[in-house]
PDB file of C-alpha atoms in Angstrom:
ATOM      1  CA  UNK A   1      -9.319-116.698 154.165  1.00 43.00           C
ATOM      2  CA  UNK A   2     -12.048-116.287 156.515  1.00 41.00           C
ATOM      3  CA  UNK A   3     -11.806-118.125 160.442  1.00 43.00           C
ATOM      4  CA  UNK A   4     -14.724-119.875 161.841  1.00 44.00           C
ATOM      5  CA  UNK A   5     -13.886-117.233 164.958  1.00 42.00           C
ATOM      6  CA  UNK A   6     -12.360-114.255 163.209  1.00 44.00           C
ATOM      7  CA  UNK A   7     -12.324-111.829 166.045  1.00 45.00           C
ATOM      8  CA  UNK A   8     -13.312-113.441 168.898  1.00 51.00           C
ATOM      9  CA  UNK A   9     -10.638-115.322 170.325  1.00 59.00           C
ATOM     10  CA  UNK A  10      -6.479-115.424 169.594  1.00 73.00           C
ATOM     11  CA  UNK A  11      -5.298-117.908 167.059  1.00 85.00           C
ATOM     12  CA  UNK A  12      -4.891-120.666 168.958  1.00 93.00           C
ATOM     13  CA  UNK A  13      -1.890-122.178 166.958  1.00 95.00           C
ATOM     14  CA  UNK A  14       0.680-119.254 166.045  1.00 95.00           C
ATOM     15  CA  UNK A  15       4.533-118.995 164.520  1.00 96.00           C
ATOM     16  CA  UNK A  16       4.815-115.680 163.181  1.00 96.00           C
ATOM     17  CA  UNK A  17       7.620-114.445 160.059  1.00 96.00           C
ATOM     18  CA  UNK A  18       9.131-111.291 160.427  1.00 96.00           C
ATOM     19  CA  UNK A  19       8.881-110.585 156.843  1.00 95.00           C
ATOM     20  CA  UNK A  20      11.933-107.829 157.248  1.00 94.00           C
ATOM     21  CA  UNK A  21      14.115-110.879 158.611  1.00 95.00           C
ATOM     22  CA  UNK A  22      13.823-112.916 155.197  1.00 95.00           C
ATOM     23  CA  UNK A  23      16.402-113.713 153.015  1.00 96.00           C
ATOM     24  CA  UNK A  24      16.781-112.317 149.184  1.00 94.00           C
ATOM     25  CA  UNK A  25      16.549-116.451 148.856  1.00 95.00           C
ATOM     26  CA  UNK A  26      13.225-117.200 150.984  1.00 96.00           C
ATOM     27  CA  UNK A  27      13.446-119.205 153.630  1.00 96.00           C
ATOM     28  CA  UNK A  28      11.934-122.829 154.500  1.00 97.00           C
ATOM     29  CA  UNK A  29       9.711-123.508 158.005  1.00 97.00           C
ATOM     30  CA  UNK A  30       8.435-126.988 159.197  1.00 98.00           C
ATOM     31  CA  UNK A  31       5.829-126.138 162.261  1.00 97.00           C
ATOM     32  CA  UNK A  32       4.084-128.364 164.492  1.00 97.00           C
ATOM     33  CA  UNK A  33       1.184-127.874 166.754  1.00 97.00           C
ATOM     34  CA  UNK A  34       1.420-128.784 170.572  1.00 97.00           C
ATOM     35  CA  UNK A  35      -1.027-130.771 172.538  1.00 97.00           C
ATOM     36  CA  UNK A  36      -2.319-127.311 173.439  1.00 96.00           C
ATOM     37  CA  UNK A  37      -2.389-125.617 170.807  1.00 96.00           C
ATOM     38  CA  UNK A  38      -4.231-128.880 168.721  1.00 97.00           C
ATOM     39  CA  UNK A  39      -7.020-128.635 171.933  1.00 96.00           C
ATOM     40  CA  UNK A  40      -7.368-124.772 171.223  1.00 96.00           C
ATOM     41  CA  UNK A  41      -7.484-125.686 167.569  1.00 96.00           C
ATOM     42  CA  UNK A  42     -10.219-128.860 168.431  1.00 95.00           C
ATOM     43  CA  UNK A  43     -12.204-126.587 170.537  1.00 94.00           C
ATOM     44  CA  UNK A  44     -12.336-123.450 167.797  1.00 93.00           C
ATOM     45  CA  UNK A  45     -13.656-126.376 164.605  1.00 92.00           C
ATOM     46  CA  UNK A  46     -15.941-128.161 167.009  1.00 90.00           C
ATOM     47  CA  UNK A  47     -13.845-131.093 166.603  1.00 93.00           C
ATOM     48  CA  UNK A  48     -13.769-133.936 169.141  1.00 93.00           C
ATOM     49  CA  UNK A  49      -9.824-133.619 168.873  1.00 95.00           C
ATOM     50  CA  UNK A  50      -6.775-133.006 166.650  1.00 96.00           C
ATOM     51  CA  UNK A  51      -4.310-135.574 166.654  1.00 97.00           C
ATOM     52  CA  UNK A  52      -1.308-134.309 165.207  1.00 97.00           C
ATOM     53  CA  UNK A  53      -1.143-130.884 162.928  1.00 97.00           C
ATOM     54  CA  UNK A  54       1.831-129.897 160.967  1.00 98.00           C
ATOM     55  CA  UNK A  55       3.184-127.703 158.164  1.00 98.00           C
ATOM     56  CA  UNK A  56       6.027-127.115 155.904  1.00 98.00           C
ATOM     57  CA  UNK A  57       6.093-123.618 154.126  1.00 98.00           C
ATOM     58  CA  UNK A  58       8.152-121.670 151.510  1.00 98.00           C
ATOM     59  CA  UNK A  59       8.084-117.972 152.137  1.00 97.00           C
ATOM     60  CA  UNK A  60       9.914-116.625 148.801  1.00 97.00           C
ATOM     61  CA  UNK A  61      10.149-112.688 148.422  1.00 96.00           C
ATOM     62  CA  UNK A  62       8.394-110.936 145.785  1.00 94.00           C
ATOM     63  CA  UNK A  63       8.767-107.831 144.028  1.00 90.00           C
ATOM     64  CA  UNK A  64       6.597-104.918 145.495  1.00 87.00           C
ATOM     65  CA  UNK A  65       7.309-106.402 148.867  1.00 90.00           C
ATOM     66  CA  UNK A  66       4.983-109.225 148.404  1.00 93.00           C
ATOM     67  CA  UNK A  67       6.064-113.084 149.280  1.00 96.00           C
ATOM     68  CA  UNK A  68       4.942-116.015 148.294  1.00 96.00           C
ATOM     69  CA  UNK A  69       3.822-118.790 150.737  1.00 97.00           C
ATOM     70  CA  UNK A  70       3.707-122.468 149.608  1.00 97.00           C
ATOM     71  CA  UNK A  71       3.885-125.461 151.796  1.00 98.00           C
ATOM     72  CA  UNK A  72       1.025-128.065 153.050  1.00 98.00           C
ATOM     73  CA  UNK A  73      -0.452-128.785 155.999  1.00 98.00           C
ATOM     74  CA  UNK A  74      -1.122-132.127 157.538  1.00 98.00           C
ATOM     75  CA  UNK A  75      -3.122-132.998 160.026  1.00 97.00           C
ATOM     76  CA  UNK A  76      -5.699-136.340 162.028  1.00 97.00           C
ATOM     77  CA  UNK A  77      -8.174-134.972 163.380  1.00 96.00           C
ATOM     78  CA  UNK A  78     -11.052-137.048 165.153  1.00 95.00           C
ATOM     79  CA  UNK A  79     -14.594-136.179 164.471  1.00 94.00           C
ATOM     80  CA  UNK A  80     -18.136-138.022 164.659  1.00 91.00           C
ATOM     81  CA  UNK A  81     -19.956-140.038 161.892  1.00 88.00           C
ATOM     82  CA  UNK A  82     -23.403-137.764 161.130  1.00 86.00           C
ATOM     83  CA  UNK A  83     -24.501-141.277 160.578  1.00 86.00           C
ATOM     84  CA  UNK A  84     -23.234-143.715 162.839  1.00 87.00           C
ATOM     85  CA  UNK A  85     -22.299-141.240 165.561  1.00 89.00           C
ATOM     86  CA  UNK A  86     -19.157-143.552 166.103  1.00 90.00           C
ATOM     87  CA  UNK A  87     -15.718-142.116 166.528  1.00 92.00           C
ATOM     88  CA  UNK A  88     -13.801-141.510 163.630  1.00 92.00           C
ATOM     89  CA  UNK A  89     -10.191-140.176 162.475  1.00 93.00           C
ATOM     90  CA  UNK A  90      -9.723-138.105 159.088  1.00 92.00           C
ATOM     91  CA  UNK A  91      -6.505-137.515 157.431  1.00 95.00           C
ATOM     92  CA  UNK A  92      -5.958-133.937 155.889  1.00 95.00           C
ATOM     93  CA  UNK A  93      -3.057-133.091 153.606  1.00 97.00           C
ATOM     94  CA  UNK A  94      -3.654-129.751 151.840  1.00 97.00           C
ATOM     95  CA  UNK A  95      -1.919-128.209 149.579  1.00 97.00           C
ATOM     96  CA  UNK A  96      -1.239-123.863 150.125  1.00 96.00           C
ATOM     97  CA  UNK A  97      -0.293-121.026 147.765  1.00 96.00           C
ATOM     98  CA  UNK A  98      -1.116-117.927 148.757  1.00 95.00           C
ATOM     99  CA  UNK A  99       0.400-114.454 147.868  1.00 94.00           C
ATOM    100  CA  UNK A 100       1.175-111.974 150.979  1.00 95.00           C
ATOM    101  CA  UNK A 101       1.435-108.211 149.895  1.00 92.00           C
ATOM    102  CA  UNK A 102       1.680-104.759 152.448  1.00 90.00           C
ATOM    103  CA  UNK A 103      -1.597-104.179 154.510  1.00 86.00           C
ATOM    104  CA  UNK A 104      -2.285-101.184 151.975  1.00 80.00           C
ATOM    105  CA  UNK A 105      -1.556-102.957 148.760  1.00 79.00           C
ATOM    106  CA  UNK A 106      -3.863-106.092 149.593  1.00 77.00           C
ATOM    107  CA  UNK A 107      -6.707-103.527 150.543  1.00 78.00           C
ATOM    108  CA  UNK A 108      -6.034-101.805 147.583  1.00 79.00           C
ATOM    109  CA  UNK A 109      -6.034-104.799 144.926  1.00 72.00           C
ATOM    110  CA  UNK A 110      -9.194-106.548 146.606  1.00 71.00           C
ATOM    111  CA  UNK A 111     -10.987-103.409 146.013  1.00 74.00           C
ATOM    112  CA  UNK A 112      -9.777-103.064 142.388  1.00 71.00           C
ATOM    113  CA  UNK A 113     -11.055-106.860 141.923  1.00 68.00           C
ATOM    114  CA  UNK A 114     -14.418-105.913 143.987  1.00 68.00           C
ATOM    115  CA  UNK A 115     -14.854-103.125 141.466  1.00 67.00           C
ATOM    116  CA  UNK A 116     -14.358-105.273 138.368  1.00 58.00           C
ATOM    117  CA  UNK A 117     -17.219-107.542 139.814  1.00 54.00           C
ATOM    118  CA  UNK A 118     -19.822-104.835 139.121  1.00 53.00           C
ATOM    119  CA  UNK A 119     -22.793-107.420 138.170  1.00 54.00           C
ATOM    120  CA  UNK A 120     -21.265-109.321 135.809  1.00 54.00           C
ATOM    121  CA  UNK A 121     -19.728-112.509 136.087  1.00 52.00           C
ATOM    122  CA  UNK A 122     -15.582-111.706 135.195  1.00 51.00           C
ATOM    123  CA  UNK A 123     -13.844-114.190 133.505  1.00 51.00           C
ATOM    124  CA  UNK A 124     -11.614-116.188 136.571  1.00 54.00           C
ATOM    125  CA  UNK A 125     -10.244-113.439 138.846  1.00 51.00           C
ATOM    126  CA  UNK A 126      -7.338-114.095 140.756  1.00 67.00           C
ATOM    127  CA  UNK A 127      -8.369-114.316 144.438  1.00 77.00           C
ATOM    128  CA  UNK A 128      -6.257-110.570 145.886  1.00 82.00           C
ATOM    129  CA  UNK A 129      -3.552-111.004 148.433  1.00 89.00           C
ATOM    130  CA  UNK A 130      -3.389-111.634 151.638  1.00 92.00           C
ATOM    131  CA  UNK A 131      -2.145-108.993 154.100  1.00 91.00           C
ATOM    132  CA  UNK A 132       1.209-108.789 155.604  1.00 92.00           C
ATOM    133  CA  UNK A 133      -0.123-107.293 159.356  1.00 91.00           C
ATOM    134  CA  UNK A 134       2.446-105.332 161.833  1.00 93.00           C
ATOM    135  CA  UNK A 135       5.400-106.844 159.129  1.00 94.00           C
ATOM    136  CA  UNK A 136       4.308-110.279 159.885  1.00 95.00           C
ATOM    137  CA  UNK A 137       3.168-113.828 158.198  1.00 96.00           C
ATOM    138  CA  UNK A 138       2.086-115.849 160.487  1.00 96.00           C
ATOM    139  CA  UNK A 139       2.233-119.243 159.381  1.00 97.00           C
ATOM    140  CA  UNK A 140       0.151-120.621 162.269  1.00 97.00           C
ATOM    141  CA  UNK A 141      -2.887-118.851 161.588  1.00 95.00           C
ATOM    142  CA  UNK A 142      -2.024-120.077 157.880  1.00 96.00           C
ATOM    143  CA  UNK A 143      -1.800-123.684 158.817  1.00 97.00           C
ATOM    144  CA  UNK A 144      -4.911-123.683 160.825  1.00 96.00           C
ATOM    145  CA  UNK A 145      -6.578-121.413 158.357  1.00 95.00           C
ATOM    146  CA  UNK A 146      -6.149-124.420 155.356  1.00 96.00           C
ATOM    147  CA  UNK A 147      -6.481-126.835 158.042  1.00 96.00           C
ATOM    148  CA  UNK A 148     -10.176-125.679 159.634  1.00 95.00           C
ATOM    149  CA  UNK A 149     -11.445-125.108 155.041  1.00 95.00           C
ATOM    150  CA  UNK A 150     -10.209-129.208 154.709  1.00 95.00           C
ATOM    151  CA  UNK A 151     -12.178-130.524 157.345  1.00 94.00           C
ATOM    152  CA  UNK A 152     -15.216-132.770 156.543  1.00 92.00           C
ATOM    153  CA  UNK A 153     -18.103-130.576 157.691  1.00 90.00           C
ATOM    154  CA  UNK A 154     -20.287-134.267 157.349  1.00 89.00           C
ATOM    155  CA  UNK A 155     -17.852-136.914 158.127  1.00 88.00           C
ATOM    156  CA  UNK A 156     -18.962-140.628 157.670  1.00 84.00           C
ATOM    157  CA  UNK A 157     -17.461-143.891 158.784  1.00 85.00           C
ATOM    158  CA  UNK A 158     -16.309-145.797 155.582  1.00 81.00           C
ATOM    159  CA  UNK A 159     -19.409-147.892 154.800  1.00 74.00           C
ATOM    160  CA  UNK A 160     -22.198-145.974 156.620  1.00 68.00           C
ATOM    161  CA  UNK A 161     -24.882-144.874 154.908  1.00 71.00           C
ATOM    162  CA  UNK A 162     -28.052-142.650 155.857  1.00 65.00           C
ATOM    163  CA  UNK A 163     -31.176-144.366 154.877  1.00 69.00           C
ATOM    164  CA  UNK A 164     -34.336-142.456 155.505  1.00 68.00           C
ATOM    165  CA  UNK A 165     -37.185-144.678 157.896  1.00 68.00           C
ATOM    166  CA  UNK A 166     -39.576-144.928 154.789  1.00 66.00           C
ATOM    167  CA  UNK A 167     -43.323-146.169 156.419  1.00 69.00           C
ATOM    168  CA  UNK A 168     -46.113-146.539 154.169  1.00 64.00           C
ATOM    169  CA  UNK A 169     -48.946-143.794 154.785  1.00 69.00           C
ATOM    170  CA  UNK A 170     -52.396-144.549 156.818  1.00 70.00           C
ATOM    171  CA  UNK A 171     -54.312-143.845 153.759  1.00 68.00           C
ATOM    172  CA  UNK A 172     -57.530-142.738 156.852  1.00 69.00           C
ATOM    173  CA  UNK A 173     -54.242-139.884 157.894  1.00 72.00           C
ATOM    174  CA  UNK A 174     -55.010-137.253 155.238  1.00 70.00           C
ATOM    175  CA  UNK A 175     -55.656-133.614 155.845  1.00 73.00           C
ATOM    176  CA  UNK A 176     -59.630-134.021 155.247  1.00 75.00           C
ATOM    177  CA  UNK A 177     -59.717-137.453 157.314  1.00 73.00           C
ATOM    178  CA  UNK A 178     -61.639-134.972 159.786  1.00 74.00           C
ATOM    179  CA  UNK A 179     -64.614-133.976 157.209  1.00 77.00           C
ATOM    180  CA  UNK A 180     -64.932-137.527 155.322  1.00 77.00           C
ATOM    181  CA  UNK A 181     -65.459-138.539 159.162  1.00 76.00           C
ATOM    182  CA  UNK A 182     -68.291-135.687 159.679  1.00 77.00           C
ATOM    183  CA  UNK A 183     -69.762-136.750 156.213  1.00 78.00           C
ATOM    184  CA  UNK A 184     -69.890-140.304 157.099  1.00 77.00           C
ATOM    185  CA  UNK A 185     -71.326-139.996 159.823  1.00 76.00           C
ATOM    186  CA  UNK A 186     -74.139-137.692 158.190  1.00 75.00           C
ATOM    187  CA  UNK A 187     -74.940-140.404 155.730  1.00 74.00           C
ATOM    188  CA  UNK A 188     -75.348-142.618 158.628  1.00 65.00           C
ATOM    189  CA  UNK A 189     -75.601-146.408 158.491  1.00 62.00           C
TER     190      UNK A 189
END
């Protein structure tokens, strides 16, 4: 997944797994965001404000020390109408899945799927893992990751609808209004 501010700034809403800390069984996280965190998180989508964000995960190993994560993420978020340019509130309730493998396996599966991409259009690919960095998944960055791709880039208040100004055109504003002018006048009265 790619941030809107990958590399410029700290995730703003973090709860990091250790992955060497969980059980043969997987293990079973509900997160919430604090006002703080949701402000950070506002501020980062160009949101007017997130109301409440939360998440409930299942991190279940793997073999090949990979683990699967799989949980949603709900959130209310307030925005503005492209339309109206009223206040509004959207509800967000995404589903995740997402496979985490060792820094060096992930790099070297999305190059073997970057390879097999060679001009032609493959038959669907399965989208490579995601990294497991410093031996953690952080399920923060995850939530706010699946949060920031469900957001509404164009929001619009139930009912509103864009409707274009249509005027009807000055049929004496064309671009040779100027030389039927100049030959009018040469023709004189």
């Amino acid at each position: 997944m790619t941030r809107p501010n990958a590399g410029s700034e700290p995730d703003p809403w973090r709860a990091p797994v250790i992955v060497a800390q969980i059980p043969d069984a997987g293990l079973h996280r509900e997160i919430e965001a604090s006002a703080a965190e949701r402000k950070a998180m506002a501020e980062v989508a160009g949101l007017r404000e997130i109301l409440s964000a939360k998440a409930d995960f299942d991190v279940v190993p793997k073999s090949g020390g990979r683990f699967q994560v799989t949980g949603t993420v709900r959130a209310r978020v307030g925005q503005t109408c492209v339309v109206t340019l009223d206040p509004i509130e959207s509800e967000i309730d995404e589903e995740v899945d997402l496979m985490f493998a060792p820094e060096a396996e992930a790099r070297r599966l999305a190059d073997l799927i970057e390879e097999g991409q060679d001009g032609e259009e493959p038959p669907e690919v399965a989208d490579p893992p995601e990294a497991i960095v410093n031996g953690i998944i952080d399920l923060g960055r995850l939530a706010t990751d699946a949060l920031f791709l469900a957001i509404d880039p164009y929001p619009r208040k139930e009912g509103a609808v864009f409707e274009a100004e249509v005027t009807a055109p000055d049929p004496e504003d064309h671009p040779f209004a100027a030389l039927k002018a100049l030959q009018d006048k040469k023709k004189g009265p």
